mmCIF file of C-alpha atoms and ligand atoms in Angstrom:
data_model
loop_
_atom_site.group_PDB
_atom_site.id
_atom_site.type_symbol
_atom_site.label_atom_id
_atom_site.label_comp_id
_atom_site.label_asym_id
_atom_site.label_seq_id
_atom_site.Cartn_x
_atom_site.Cartn_y
_atom_site.Cartn_z
ATOM 1 C CA UNK A 50 10.517 -6.916 31.278
ATOM 2 C CA UNK A 51 13.092 -9.394 32.440
ATOM 3 C CA UNK A 52 11.998 -11.959 29.901
ATOM 4 C CA UNK A 53 10.998 -10.806 26.502
ATOM 5 C CA UNK A 54 9.038 -13.376 24.607
ATOM 6 C CA UNK A 55 10.576 -14.190 21.249
ATOM 7 C CA UNK A 56 9.104 -16.187 18.435
ATOM 8 C CA UNK A 57 11.743 -16.394 15.702
ATOM 9 C CA UNK A 58 9.292 -14.644 13.413
ATOM 10 C CA UNK A 59 9.463 -11.227 11.812
ATOM 11 C CA UNK A 60 6.829 -9.116 10.082
ATOM 12 C CA UNK A 61 7.240 -7.687 6.599
ATOM 13 C CA UNK A 62 4.762 -4.989 5.634
ATOM 14 C CA UNK A 63 4.591 -4.188 1.907
ATOM 15 C CA UNK A 64 2.000 -2.089 0.071
ATOM 16 C CA UNK A 65 0.903 -4.667 -2.473
ATOM 17 C CA UNK A 66 2.527 -7.958 -3.425
ATOM 18 C CA UNK A 67 0.740 -7.947 -6.791
ATOM 19 C CA UNK A 68 3.011 -5.087 -7.855
ATOM 20 C CA UNK A 69 5.807 -7.040 -9.600
ATOM 21 C CA UNK A 70 8.531 -5.079 -7.800
ATOM 22 C CA UNK A 71 7.684 -6.675 -4.460
ATOM 23 C CA UNK A 72 7.935 -10.465 -5.029
ATOM 24 C CA UNK A 73 11.703 -10.305 -5.515
ATOM 25 C CA UNK A 74 12.106 -8.066 -2.485
ATOM 26 C CA UNK A 75 9.998 -10.367 -0.324
ATOM 27 C CA UNK A 76 11.868 -13.388 -1.607
ATOM 28 C CA UNK A 77 15.200 -11.889 -0.595
ATOM 29 C CA UNK A 78 13.984 -11.095 2.914
ATOM 30 C CA UNK A 79 12.605 -14.599 3.312
ATOM 31 C CA UNK A 80 15.767 -16.284 1.968
ATOM 32 C CA UNK A 81 18.018 -14.482 4.439
ATOM 33 C CA UNK A 82 15.595 -14.897 7.336
ATOM 34 C CA UNK A 83 15.400 -18.626 6.669
ATOM 35 C CA UNK A 84 19.170 -18.949 6.897
ATOM 36 C CA UNK A 85 18.900 -17.645 10.460
ATOM 37 C CA UNK A 86 15.806 -19.767 11.232
ATOM 38 C CA UNK A 87 13.336 -16.905 11.231
ATOM 39 C CA UNK A 88 9.930 -17.128 9.588
ATOM 40 C CA UNK A 89 8.438 -14.156 7.754
ATOM 41 C CA UNK A 90 4.833 -13.038 8.164
ATOM 42 C CA UNK A 91 3.807 -11.084 5.080
ATOM 43 C CA UNK A 92 1.296 -8.228 5.309
ATOM 44 C CA UNK A 93 -0.119 -6.161 2.427
ATOM 45 C CA UNK A 94 -1.098 -2.713 3.651
ATOM 46 C CA UNK A 95 -2.604 -1.364 0.406
ATOM 47 C CA UNK A 96 -0.884 1.966 1.222
ATOM 48 C CA UNK A 97 -3.399 2.502 4.036
ATOM 49 C CA UNK A 98 -2.433 3.720 7.501
ATOM 50 C CA UNK A 99 -5.379 1.888 9.019
ATOM 51 C CA UNK A 100 -4.254 -1.466 7.660
ATOM 52 C CA UNK A 101 -0.718 -0.837 8.887
ATOM 53 C CA UNK A 102 -2.061 -0.173 12.369
ATOM 54 C CA UNK A 103 -4.157 -3.336 12.331
ATOM 55 C CA UNK A 104 -1.271 -5.433 11.110
ATOM 56 C CA UNK A 105 1.125 -4.179 13.695
ATOM 57 C CA UNK A 106 -1.344 -5.183 16.418
ATOM 58 C CA UNK A 107 -1.559 -8.664 14.937
ATOM 59 C CA UNK A 108 2.224 -8.889 14.644
ATOM 60 C CA UNK A 109 2.653 -7.832 18.260
ATOM 61 C CA UNK A 110 0.178 -10.480 19.401
ATOM 62 C CA UNK A 111 2.346 -12.983 17.606
ATOM 63 C CA UNK A 112 5.412 -11.665 19.426
ATOM 64 C CA UNK A 113 7.382 -10.942 16.271
ATOM 65 C CA UNK A 114 11.011 -10.128 16.986
ATOM 66 C CA UNK A 115 11.174 -7.290 14.464
ATOM 67 C CA UNK A 116 9.462 -5.664 11.515
ATOM 68 C CA UNK A 117 10.607 -4.618 8.044
ATOM 69 C CA UNK A 118 8.551 -1.771 6.692
ATOM 70 C CA UNK A 119 8.305 -0.808 3.049
ATOM 71 C CA UNK A 120 5.339 1.472 3.521
ATOM 72 C CA UNK A 121 5.207 4.662 5.469
ATOM 73 C CA UNK A 122 1.728 5.928 6.063
ATOM 74 C CA UNK A 123 2.249 6.276 9.816
ATOM 75 C CA UNK A 124 4.111 8.912 11.793
ATOM 76 C CA UNK A 125 7.526 8.026 13.268
ATOM 77 C CA UNK A 126 6.119 8.549 16.777
ATOM 78 C CA UNK A 127 3.424 6.002 16.143
ATOM 79 C CA UNK A 128 5.990 3.523 14.865
ATOM 80 C CA UNK A 129 8.134 4.160 17.964
ATOM 81 C CA UNK A 130 5.328 2.927 20.175
ATOM 82 C CA UNK A 131 5.508 -0.531 18.632
ATOM 83 C CA UNK A 132 8.613 -1.137 20.668
ATOM 84 C CA UNK A 133 10.170 -3.706 18.306
ATOM 85 C CA UNK A 134 13.251 -3.340 16.095
ATOM 86 C CA UNK A 135 12.310 -1.780 12.763
ATOM 87 C CA UNK A 136 14.129 -1.621 9.437
ATOM 88 C CA UNK A 137 12.884 0.639 6.674
ATOM 89 C CA UNK A 138 13.152 -0.863 3.218
ATOM 90 C CA UNK A 139 12.769 0.750 -0.228
ATOM 91 C CA UNK A 140 10.741 3.825 0.768
ATOM 92 C CA UNK A 141 12.662 6.368 2.849
ATOM 93 C CA UNK A 142 10.974 7.113 6.182
ATOM 94 C CA UNK A 143 12.352 8.719 9.322
ATOM 95 C CA UNK A 144 16.111 8.761 9.801
ATOM 96 C CA UNK A 145 15.829 7.371 13.316
ATOM 97 C CA UNK A 146 15.268 3.909 11.793
ATOM 98 C CA UNK A 147 17.930 1.929 9.935
ATOM 99 C CA UNK A 148 17.112 1.946 6.243
ATOM 100 C CA UNK A 149 17.942 0.359 2.899
ATOM 101 C CA UNK A 150 16.828 2.349 -0.128
ATOM 102 C CA UNK A 151 18.057 2.946 -3.673
ATOM 103 C CA UNK A 152 19.008 6.254 -5.273
ATOM 104 C CA UNK A 153 15.562 7.440 -6.376
ATOM 105 C CA UNK A 154 16.560 11.001 -7.188
ATOM 106 C CA UNK A 155 19.690 10.046 -9.141
ATOM 107 C CA UNK A 156 17.854 7.309 -11.018
ATOM 108 C CA UNK A 157 15.178 9.726 -12.184
ATOM 109 C CA UNK A 158 17.800 12.143 -13.452
ATOM 110 C CA UNK A 159 19.499 9.308 -15.337
ATOM 111 C CA UNK A 160 16.231 8.273 -17.002
ATOM 112 C CA UNK A 161 15.325 11.819 -18.025
ATOM 113 C CA UNK A 162 18.760 12.568 -19.405
ATOM 114 C CA UNK A 163 18.784 9.317 -21.326
ATOM 115 C CA UNK A 164 15.527 10.242 -23.095
ATOM 116 C CA UNK A 165 17.018 13.629 -23.951
ATOM 117 C CA UNK A 166 20.155 12.037 -25.332
ATOM 118 C CA UNK A 167 17.979 9.768 -27.466
ATOM 119 C CA UNK A 168 16.494 12.895 -29.069
ATOM 120 C CA UNK A 169 13.356 13.484 -26.956
ATOM 121 C CA UNK A 170 12.449 17.078 -26.074
ATOM 122 C CA UNK A 171 8.857 16.857 -24.867
ATOM 123 C CA UNK A 172 9.275 14.377 -22.062
ATOM 124 C CA UNK A 173 6.303 13.442 -19.891
ATOM 125 C CA UNK A 174 6.633 11.920 -16.434
ATOM 126 C CA UNK A 175 4.126 9.479 -14.989
ATOM 127 C CA UNK A 176 4.378 10.145 -11.327
ATOM 128 C CA UNK A 177 3.781 7.592 -8.583
ATOM 129 C CA UNK A 178 1.407 8.358 -5.688
ATOM 130 C CA UNK A 179 2.501 11.569 -4.003
ATOM 131 C CA UNK A 180 2.308 10.202 -0.455
ATOM 132 C CA UNK A 181 5.159 7.839 -1.367
ATOM 133 C CA UNK A 182 8.548 9.435 -0.748
ATOM 134 C CA UNK A 183 10.111 7.512 -3.647
ATOM 135 C CA UNK A 184 7.621 9.010 -6.050
ATOM 136 C CA UNK A 185 8.380 12.514 -4.814
ATOM 137 C CA UNK A 186 12.129 11.911 -5.111
ATOM 138 C CA UNK A 187 11.755 10.622 -8.676
ATOM 139 C CA UNK A 188 9.624 13.609 -9.585
ATOM 140 C CA UNK A 189 12.315 15.914 -8.173
ATOM 141 C CA UNK A 190 14.945 14.157 -10.264
ATOM 142 C CA UNK A 191 12.828 14.582 -13.399
ATOM 143 C CA UNK A 192 12.192 18.247 -12.617
ATOM 144 C CA UNK A 193 15.829 19.137 -11.904
ATOM 145 C CA UNK A 194 17.094 17.331 -14.987
ATOM 146 C CA UNK A 195 14.445 18.898 -17.250
ATOM 147 C CA UNK A 196 15.376 22.327 -15.898
ATOM 148 C CA UNK A 197 19.065 21.749 -16.386
ATOM 149 C CA UNK A 198 18.420 20.594 -19.954
ATOM 150 C CA UNK A 199 16.300 23.693 -20.615
ATOM 151 C CA UNK A 200 13.171 21.713 -21.538
ATOM 152 C CA UNK A 201 11.096 22.131 -18.361
ATOM 153 C CA UNK A 202 8.667 24.355 -20.286
ATOM 154 C CA UNK A 203 7.722 21.305 -22.370
ATOM 155 C CA UNK A 204 6.996 19.157 -19.330
ATOM 156 C CA UNK A 205 3.903 17.084 -18.804
ATOM 157 C CA UNK A 206 3.192 15.440 -15.474
ATOM 158 C CA UNK A 207 0.704 12.586 -15.534
ATOM 159 C CA UNK A 208 -0.597 11.404 -12.183
ATOM 160 C CA UNK A 209 -0.216 7.659 -11.701
ATOM 161 C CA UNK A 210 -0.626 5.321 -8.732
ATOM 162 C CA UNK A 211 2.096 2.762 -9.551
ATOM 163 C CA UNK A 212 -0.478 0.510 -11.227
ATOM 164 C CA UNK A 213 -0.463 -0.623 -14.825
ATOM 165 C CA UNK A 214 -4.116 -0.187 -15.702
ATOM 166 C CA UNK A 215 -4.520 3.282 -14.237
ATOM 167 C CA UNK A 216 -1.342 4.421 -16.040
ATOM 168 C CA UNK A 217 -2.623 3.089 -19.320
ATOM 169 C CA UNK A 218 -5.836 5.065 -18.993
ATOM 170 C CA UNK A 219 -4.056 8.216 -17.839
ATOM 171 C CA UNK A 220 -1.642 8.086 -20.793
ATOM 172 C CA UNK A 221 -4.487 7.465 -23.262
ATOM 173 C CA UNK A 222 -6.215 10.564 -21.911
ATOM 174 C CA UNK A 223 -3.022 12.634 -22.023
ATOM 175 C CA UNK A 224 -2.350 11.672 -25.633
ATOM 176 C CA UNK A 225 -5.649 13.137 -26.800
ATOM 177 C CA UNK A 226 -4.499 16.700 -26.169
ATOM 178 C CA UNK A 227 -0.726 16.657 -25.675
ATOM 179 C CA UNK A 228 2.135 16.077 -28.025
ATOM 180 C CA UNK A 229 4.973 14.256 -26.373
ATOM 181 C CA UNK A 230 7.962 12.330 -27.679
ATOM 182 C CA UNK A 231 9.191 10.637 -24.514
ATOM 183 C CA UNK A 232 7.746 9.129 -21.334
ATOM 184 C CA UNK A 233 9.590 8.501 -18.105
ATOM 185 C CA UNK A 234 7.356 6.265 -16.012
ATOM 186 C CA UNK A 235 7.878 6.288 -12.230
ATOM 187 C CA UNK A 236 7.833 2.474 -12.174
ATOM 188 C CA UNK A 237 7.861 -0.411 -14.635
ATOM 189 C CA UNK A 238 4.229 -1.414 -14.189
ATOM 190 C CA UNK A 239 3.233 2.082 -15.326
ATOM 191 C CA UNK A 240 5.737 1.897 -18.215
ATOM 192 C CA UNK A 241 3.988 -1.258 -19.442
ATOM 193 C CA UNK A 242 0.639 0.570 -19.187
ATOM 194 C CA UNK A 243 2.081 3.519 -21.102
ATOM 195 C CA UNK A 244 3.425 1.224 -23.818
ATOM 196 C CA UNK A 245 0.014 -0.335 -24.275
ATOM 197 C CA UNK A 246 -1.648 3.095 -24.416
ATOM 198 C CA UNK A 247 0.781 4.487 -26.984
ATOM 199 C CA UNK A 248 0.393 1.433 -29.199
ATOM 200 C CA UNK A 249 -3.368 1.458 -28.867
ATOM 201 C CA UNK A 250 -3.369 5.070 -30.081
ATOM 202 C CA UNK A 251 -1.662 3.884 -33.286
ATOM 203 C CA UNK A 252 1.735 5.340 -32.377
ATOM 204 C CA UNK A 253 5.072 3.528 -32.422
ATOM 205 C CA UNK A 254 7.603 3.026 -29.624
ATOM 206 C CA UNK A 255 10.307 4.326 -29.793
ATOM 207 C CA UNK A 256 9.892 6.194 -33.129
ATOM 208 C CA UNK A 257 6.949 8.370 -32.075
ATOM 209 C CA UNK A 258 7.330 8.133 -28.316
ATOM 210 C CA UNK A 259 10.258 6.606 -26.433
ATOM 211 C CA UNK A 260 9.502 5.046 -23.040
ATOM 212 C CA UNK A 261 11.628 4.271 -20.015
ATOM 213 C CA UNK A 262 10.430 2.702 -16.763
ATOM 214 C CA UNK A 263 11.854 2.280 -13.285
ATOM 215 C CA UNK A 264 12.538 -0.820 -11.104
ATOM 216 C CA UNK A 265 14.007 -3.446 -13.450
ATOM 217 C CA UNK A 266 11.331 -6.123 -13.148
ATOM 218 C CA UNK A 267 11.539 -9.162 -15.508
ATOM 219 C CA UNK A 268 8.336 -8.143 -17.317
ATOM 220 C CA UNK A 269 10.230 -5.292 -19.021
ATOM 221 C CA UNK A 270 12.123 -7.853 -21.094
ATOM 222 C CA UNK A 271 8.918 -9.574 -22.188
ATOM 223 C CA UNK A 272 7.185 -6.667 -23.915
ATOM 224 C CA UNK A 273 7.469 -5.710 -27.582
ATOM 225 C CA UNK A 274 9.519 -3.609 -27.835
ATOM 226 C CA UNK A 275 11.496 -4.490 -24.726
ATOM 227 C CA UNK A 276 11.392 -1.667 -22.206
ATOM 228 C CA UNK A 277 14.355 0.388 -21.080
ATOM 229 C CA UNK A 278 14.379 0.902 -17.337
ATOM 230 C CA UNK A 279 16.329 2.112 -14.335
ATOM 231 C CA UNK A 280 17.053 -1.062 -12.485
ATOM 232 C CA UNK A 281 17.107 -1.163 -8.704
ATOM 233 C CA UNK A 282 19.129 -3.878 -6.909
ATOM 234 C CA UNK A 283 15.873 -5.325 -5.580
ATOM 235 C CA UNK A 284 17.160 -8.612 -4.204
ATOM 236 C CA UNK A 285 20.185 -7.000 -2.613
ATOM 237 C CA UNK A 286 18.003 -4.382 -0.939
ATOM 238 C CA UNK A 287 15.821 -7.040 0.658
ATOM 239 C CA UNK A 288 18.791 -9.144 1.712
ATOM 240 C CA UNK A 289 20.618 -6.252 3.372
ATOM 241 C CA UNK A 290 17.469 -5.174 5.220
ATOM 242 C CA UNK A 291 16.997 -8.703 6.559
ATOM 243 C CA UNK A 292 20.593 -8.868 7.779
ATOM 244 C CA UNK A 293 20.288 -5.514 9.528
ATOM 245 C CA UNK A 294 17.111 -6.596 11.271
ATOM 246 C CA UNK A 295 18.704 -9.809 12.507
ATOM 247 C CA UNK A 296 21.659 -7.859 13.891
ATOM 248 C CA UNK A 297 19.282 -5.536 15.680
ATOM 249 C CA UNK A 298 17.269 -8.392 17.132
ATOM 250 C CA UNK A 299 20.434 -10.082 18.324
ATOM 251 C CA UNK A 300 21.725 -6.848 19.809
ATOM 252 C CA UNK A 301 24.784 -6.740 17.555
ATOM 253 C CA UNK A 302 26.257 -3.408 16.417
ATOM 254 C CA UNK A 303 25.416 -2.169 12.919
ATOM 255 C CA UNK A 304 28.358 -1.206 10.703
ATOM 256 C CA UNK A 305 26.162 1.244 8.898
ATOM 257 C CA UNK A 306 22.656 2.517 9.590
ATOM 258 C CA UNK A 307 21.533 3.995 6.291
ATOM 259 C CA UNK A 308 22.182 2.288 2.989
ATOM 260 C CA UNK A 309 21.557 4.013 -0.320
ATOM 261 C CA UNK A 310 22.280 1.595 -3.140
ATOM 262 C CA UNK A 311 23.096 2.666 -6.712
ATOM 263 C CA UNK A 312 20.719 2.073 -9.623
ATOM 264 C CA UNK A 313 21.578 1.174 -13.184
ATOM 265 C CA UNK A 314 20.325 2.399 -16.538
ATOM 266 C CA UNK A 315 19.211 -0.518 -18.735
ATOM 267 C CA UNK A 316 18.905 0.604 -22.342
ATOM 268 C CA UNK A 317 16.626 -1.546 -24.477
ATOM 269 C CA UNK A 318 14.517 -1.163 -27.621
ATOM 270 C CA UNK A 319 11.939 1.266 -26.234
ATOM 271 C CA UNK A 320 14.516 4.079 -26.198
ATOM 272 C CA UNK A 321 16.787 3.127 -29.082
ATOM 273 C CA UNK A 322 18.222 6.101 -30.918
ATOM 274 C CA UNK A 323 15.884 8.366 -32.809
ATOM 275 C CA UNK A 324 16.996 9.974 -36.093
HETATM 276 O O1 LIG B 241 6.763 -0.446 -8.332
HETATM 277 C C1 LIG B 241 6.598 -0.126 -7.008
HETATM 278 C C2 LIG B 241 7.405 1.000 -6.581
HETATM 279 O O2 LIG B 241 7.188 1.213 -5.255
HETATM 280 C C3 LIG B 241 8.876 0.724 -6.790
HETATM 281 O O3 LIG B 241 9.405 1.623 -7.687
HETATM 282 C C4 LIG B 241 9.488 0.735 -5.446
HETATM 283 O O4 LIG B 241 10.678 1.453 -5.355
HETATM 284 C C5 LIG B 241 8.367 1.079 -4.525
HETATM 285 O O5 LIG B 241 8.530 2.106 -3.669
#
């Protein structure tokens, strides 16, 4: 079309804003968008393809100028049909779209090795939902590191869904018939659930079981003991994604299409050295 209707609004589709990883990410996107006079429409997809499809229809009716996607339940071809600039944020999707993600594989290796160095040998992993690429990447990191350390035989994989309550129940169940001395949780919400489960079973963190999470949300500093974690540069990720989207909307060239940001090991009380 000769004239393309613009609205100075963009869509941001996240799985679930009640997961404490997402507020900071959303905030960063909104802050940068506001600088450039764009308004953000927030959509929670609950990890469901159907909801993503419905939202994209709504966003198109509102003539959004672009969309930032942190979920990826749809196929790349489906996303192509939307015909608006897209930026993929946090969860790797198809390489044809610009993306901003953190080093999920490397971060998982760091966490696993840290538990080993703190004296753990039977390290369990609470895995995020398997349809999420991040969760698969973190599992791969755990697996490769455990193999390299020669302790893969002592593995225990607990299926989680990135939510605190489910992780707590899953860890309680696992503790009834497994002996473990370390837990690497695929995100911080699940690490908090694991901490609660371990304590409720009458065990001590870190003396009986050390725990490390993933994300770096503020809640990890509020627990007793404070939780070690692999911190992602959440705000920076959101801010870079917003800038890329604006460049795309304005037809400016991108210096770089795929960003993979480094993560950082934050050692706190929940993994302090074991004797
Ligand atoms: O806690 C939510 C998780 O989902 C985070 O680890 C983030 O990376 C996202 O994909």
